[in-house]
Amino acid sequence: MEYVVAAAPQPSLPVAGTQARYPVRRVYCVGRNYLAHIREFGNDEKALPFFFAKAPDMIVESGTTVPYPPLTQNFQHEVELVAAIGKTGANIPAEKALDYVYGYAIGFDMTRRDLQQIAAKSGRPWDIGKSFDHAAPCGAIYPVAQVGHFTEGEIKLTVNGQVRQQSDVNLLIWDVAHIIHHLSQQVTLATGDLIYTGTPEGVGPVVSGDTIVGHIAKLGELTIHIA
Ligand code: MN
């Protein structure tokens, strides 16, 4: 194929236990999926899951130093379980949904909170708060064949060694199967799609020089430094 400008490289993530990598196609995130996090912002506790997106090249790997992003005074961490899709499908029933998962990872849904809240208040899209360079750190993908599915397990985030978020993935309001069920009614899911499943309570700001470490049982660690 000949292109008129340089083609962007295919974003991808390492896969635990192999040299082969997981090619990223789309990045979806679930809003408000832990009750205690909904309550810390005073949002509707009974709403259906809703989704927003980041671009695949906003993925950054563990160990990366990312610049503090422009335009914000309130750059926040959100640690999340990430499901990596391994099979194409639409209108997937919840009972079959886990067959579509290739593996899992730890992700950070990094957020320019001040800009997100201004956008929300003005009825504008969230993109300025959620979708920007380096906004989607993601750890290595662990195949389901190695780690199984996640109905429970500690999820934790530390900043400079201090615990900021600590919960359990058994507190997800919409589990991975129901997230896939709902999202696949909205769009066709395909291999390479990542779904960030929502963050527990305890979100907060980071500043230049901070080191953020995420941990989910069986999924290793995700470490990001803020330049
Ligand atoms: Mn989030």
Short mmCIF file of C-alpha atoms and ligand atoms in Angstrom, two decimals:
data_model
loop_
_atom_site.label_atom_id
_atom_site.label_comp_id
_atom_site.label_asym_id
_atom_site.label_seq_id
_atom_site.Cartn_x
_atom_site.Cartn_y
_atom_site.Cartn_z
CA MET A 1 0.00 0.00 0.00
CA GLU A 2 1.28 3.45 -0.89
CA TYR A 3 0.12 6.35 1.31
CA VAL A 4 0.41 10.08 0.66
CA VAL A 5 1.74 10.75 4.20
CA ALA A 6 3.54 8.47 6.68
CA ALA A 7 1.15 5.84 8.08
CA ALA A 8 0.91 5.74 11.89
CA PRO A 9 2.35 2.62 13.53
CA GLN A 10 -0.06 -0.04 14.83
CA PRO A 11 -0.48 0.48 18.60
CA SER A 12 0.05 -2.73 20.56
CA LEU A 13 0.66 -4.14 24.03
CA PRO A 14 2.91 -6.90 25.36
CA VAL A 15 1.28 -10.21 26.27
CA ALA A 16 2.49 -12.03 29.37
CA GLY A 17 4.30 -15.27 28.59
CA THR A 18 4.99 -14.60 24.89
CA GLN A 19 7.01 -12.38 22.57
CA ALA A 20 3.91 -11.82 20.41
CA ARG A 21 1.93 -8.63 21.01
CA TYR A 22 -1.75 -7.68 21.18
CA PRO A 23 -2.72 -5.17 18.43
CA VAL A 24 -5.00 -2.41 19.75
CA ARG A 25 -7.94 -1.38 17.53
CA ARG A 26 -10.24 0.69 19.77
CA VAL A 27 -10.25 1.80 23.41
CA TYR A 28 -13.60 2.01 25.23
CA CYS A 29 -14.16 3.04 28.83
CA VAL A 30 -17.16 2.49 31.10
CA GLY A 31 -18.31 5.47 33.17
CA ARG A 32 -19.47 5.04 36.78
CA ASN A 33 -19.25 1.33 37.51
CA TYR A 34 -18.48 1.20 41.26
CA LEU A 35 -21.12 2.44 43.68
CA ALA A 36 -18.66 4.15 46.03
CA HIS A 37 -17.14 6.08 43.07
CA ILE A 38 -20.62 7.13 41.87
CA ARG A 39 -21.30 8.38 45.39
CA GLU A 40 -18.02 10.34 45.65
CA PHE A 41 -19.30 12.48 42.71
CA GLY A 42 -23.00 12.39 43.66
CA ASN A 43 -24.10 10.72 40.38
CA ASP A 44 -27.12 8.51 39.50
CA GLU A 45 -26.72 5.08 41.12
CA LYS A 46 -29.30 3.28 38.96
CA ALA A 47 -28.22 4.29 35.44
CA LEU A 48 -27.33 1.75 32.71
CA PRO A 49 -23.63 1.56 31.84
CA PHE A 50 -22.43 4.22 29.39
CA PHE A 51 -19.26 4.40 27.34
CA PHE A 52 -16.72 6.86 26.04
CA ALA A 53 -13.63 6.28 23.92
CA LYS A 54 -9.95 7.07 23.73
CA ALA A 55 -7.81 6.69 20.60
CA PRO A 56 -5.62 3.56 20.38
CA ASP A 57 -2.40 5.58 20.14
CA MET A 58 -3.16 7.09 23.59
CA ILE A 59 -2.07 3.73 25.06
CA VAL A 60 1.22 3.83 26.95
CA GLU A 61 3.06 0.83 28.35
CA SER A 62 4.18 0.18 31.88
CA GLY A 63 7.45 1.87 32.81
CA THR A 64 6.75 4.94 30.66
CA THR A 65 7.36 8.50 31.84
CA VAL A 66 4.48 10.65 30.58
CA PRO A 67 4.44 14.45 30.46
CA TYR A 68 1.97 16.35 32.64
CA PRO A 69 -0.77 17.11 30.06
CA PRO A 70 -1.61 20.62 28.86
CA LEU A 71 -4.65 22.77 29.84
CA THR A 72 -5.36 21.08 33.19
CA GLN A 73 -4.78 21.94 36.85
CA ASN A 74 -6.36 18.67 38.04
CA PHE A 75 -4.83 15.59 36.38
CA GLN A 76 -6.30 12.50 38.05
CA HIS A 77 -5.69 8.75 38.24
CA GLU A 78 -8.37 6.05 37.83
CA VAL A 79 -7.25 2.41 38.13
CA GLU A 80 -9.38 -0.07 36.19
CA LEU A 81 -9.63 -3.71 35.13
CA VAL A 82 -9.24 -3.84 31.34
CA ALA A 83 -10.80 -6.57 29.18
CA ALA A 84 -9.12 -7.27 25.81
CA ILE A 85 -11.48 -8.58 23.12
CA GLY A 86 -10.36 -11.65 21.13
CA LYS A 87 -13.30 -12.33 18.81
CA THR A 88 -15.59 -10.19 16.63
CA GLY A 89 -19.28 -9.86 17.48
CA ALA A 90 -22.35 -7.65 17.89
CA ASN A 91 -25.45 -8.03 20.06
CA ILE A 92 -23.59 -10.51 22.24
CA PRO A 93 -25.75 -12.14 24.93
CA ALA A 94 -24.34 -11.79 28.46
CA GLU A 95 -24.22 -15.60 28.83
CA LYS A 96 -21.82 -15.84 25.82
CA ALA A 97 -19.91 -12.60 26.40
CA LEU A 98 -16.90 -13.99 28.26
CA ASP A 99 -16.08 -16.18 25.21
CA TYR A 100 -15.18 -12.91 23.47
CA VAL A 101 -12.45 -11.98 25.97
CA TYR A 102 -8.86 -12.78 25.01
CA GLY A 103 -7.33 -11.54 28.23
CA TYR A 104 -7.15 -8.91 30.97
CA ALA A 105 -4.83 -6.09 32.03
CA ILE A 106 -4.52 -3.22 34.48
CA GLY A 107 -5.31 0.19 33.01
CA PHE A 108 -5.30 3.83 34.13
CA ASP A 109 -8.12 5.99 32.73
CA MET A 110 -6.14 9.22 33.15
CA THR A 111 -8.45 12.22 33.37
CA ARG A 112 -8.19 16.00 33.15
CA ARG A 113 -10.90 16.26 35.81
CA ASP A 114 -11.37 20.03 35.68
CA LEU A 115 -11.94 19.93 31.92
CA GLN A 116 -14.20 16.87 32.15
CA GLN A 117 -16.39 18.61 34.72
CA ILE A 118 -16.62 21.83 32.69
CA ALA A 119 -17.59 19.78 29.60
CA ALA A 120 -20.19 17.78 31.55
CA LYS A 121 -21.70 20.94 33.03
CA SER A 122 -22.00 22.58 29.60
CA GLY A 123 -23.49 19.45 27.99
CA ARG A 124 -20.39 19.03 25.78
CA PRO A 125 -18.52 15.80 24.96
CA TRP A 126 -16.04 14.54 27.58
CA ASP A 127 -13.20 14.18 25.07
CA ILE A 128 -11.20 17.15 26.30
CA GLY A 129 -11.13 15.58 29.78
CA LYS A 130 -10.64 11.93 28.82
CA SER A 131 -9.07 11.70 25.39
CA PHE A 132 -5.59 13.22 25.06
CA ASP A 133 -1.98 12.14 24.46
CA HIS A 134 -0.84 9.38 26.90
CA ALA A 135 -4.33 9.18 28.47
CA ALA A 136 -4.54 5.37 28.49
CA PRO A 137 -1.67 3.61 30.30
CA CYS A 138 -2.14 -0.16 30.10
CA GLY A 139 -0.17 -3.07 31.50
CA ALA A 140 0.66 -6.35 29.79
CA ILE A 141 -2.30 -8.46 28.64
CA TYR A 142 -2.70 -11.71 30.57
CA PRO A 143 -4.53 -14.32 28.45
CA VAL A 144 -7.68 -15.89 29.90
CA ALA A 145 -5.95 -19.24 29.28
CA GLN A 146 -3.47 -18.24 32.05
CA VAL A 147 -5.53 -16.22 34.53
CA GLY A 148 -9.19 -17.09 33.91
CA HIS A 149 -11.96 -14.50 34.30
CA PHE A 150 -12.33 -11.88 37.03
CA THR A 151 -15.32 -12.11 39.35
CA GLU A 152 -13.22 -11.01 42.32
CA GLY A 153 -9.73 -9.82 43.22
CA GLU A 154 -8.06 -6.82 44.82
CA ILE A 155 -7.69 -3.67 42.69
CA LYS A 156 -5.32 -1.04 44.08
CA LEU A 157 -3.46 2.12 43.13
CA THR A 158 -0.62 3.82 44.95
CA VAL A 159 0.98 7.22 44.36
CA ASN A 160 4.59 7.42 45.60
CA GLY A 161 3.91 4.32 47.71
CA GLN A 162 0.75 5.69 49.38
CA VAL A 163 -2.50 3.79 48.81
CA ARG A 164 -5.08 6.02 47.08
CA GLN A 165 -7.52 3.46 45.64
CA GLN A 166 -8.23 0.03 47.09
CA SER A 167 -11.27 -2.07 46.28
CA ASP A 168 -12.29 -5.41 44.77
CA VAL A 169 -13.47 -6.14 41.25
CA ASN A 170 -16.39 -8.05 42.79
CA LEU A 171 -17.84 -4.56 43.47
CA LEU A 172 -18.25 -3.77 39.76
CA ILE A 173 -21.93 -2.86 39.24
CA TRP A 174 -21.83 -4.17 35.64
CA ASP A 175 -19.51 -7.16 35.35
CA VAL A 176 -17.40 -7.80 32.24
CA ALA A 177 -20.07 -10.01 30.65
CA HIS A 178 -22.78 -7.34 30.99
CA ILE A 179 -20.43 -4.58 29.83
CA ILE A 180 -19.71 -6.54 26.63
CA HIS A 181 -23.42 -7.28 26.23
CA HIS A 182 -24.35 -3.59 26.43
CA LEU A 183 -21.41 -2.19 24.42
CA SER A 184 -21.91 -4.75 21.62
CA GLN A 185 -25.44 -3.43 21.09
CA GLN A 186 -23.95 0.01 20.45
CA VAL A 187 -21.03 -1.02 18.19
CA THR A 188 -19.56 -4.20 16.73
CA LEU A 189 -16.71 -5.34 18.94
CA ALA A 190 -13.64 -6.86 17.30
CA THR A 191 -10.22 -8.28 18.04
CA GLY A 192 -7.98 -5.53 19.41
CA ASP A 193 -10.69 -3.71 21.33
CA LEU A 194 -9.85 -2.80 24.94
CA ILE A 195 -12.58 -2.05 27.46
CA TYR A 196 -11.65 -0.13 30.63
CA THR A 197 -14.34 -1.31 33.05
CA GLY A 198 -14.56 1.66 35.44
CA THR A 199 -12.76 2.83 38.56
CA PRO A 200 -13.46 2.38 42.27
CA GLU A 201 -13.53 5.28 44.72
CA GLY A 202 -10.46 7.21 45.79
CA VAL A 203 -9.62 8.99 42.52
CA GLY A 204 -7.43 12.04 42.96
CA PRO A 205 -4.78 14.31 41.48
CA VAL A 206 -1.19 13.57 40.56
CA VAL A 207 1.60 16.07 39.97
CA SER A 208 4.95 16.17 38.18
CA GLY A 209 7.43 13.74 39.75
CA ASP A 210 4.78 11.30 40.99
CA THR A 211 5.01 7.55 40.40
CA ILE A 212 1.70 5.74 40.01
CA VAL A 213 1.53 1.98 40.49
CA GLY A 214 -1.59 -0.07 39.77
CA HIS A 215 -2.13 -3.59 41.00
CA ILE A 216 -4.81 -6.21 40.32
CA ALA A 217 -4.45 -9.73 41.66
CA LYS A 218 -2.95 -12.06 38.95
CA LEU A 219 -2.26 -9.16 36.53
CA GLY A 220 1.08 -7.92 37.79
CA GLU A 221 1.65 -4.18 38.06
CA LEU A 222 1.34 -1.08 35.92
CA THR A 223 3.83 1.71 36.68
CA ILE A 224 3.75 5.23 35.23
CA HIS A 225 5.95 8.22 36.09
CA ILE A 226 4.76 11.81 35.64
CA ALA A 227 7.51 13.95 34.14
MN MN B 1 -12.77 5.62 34.35
#
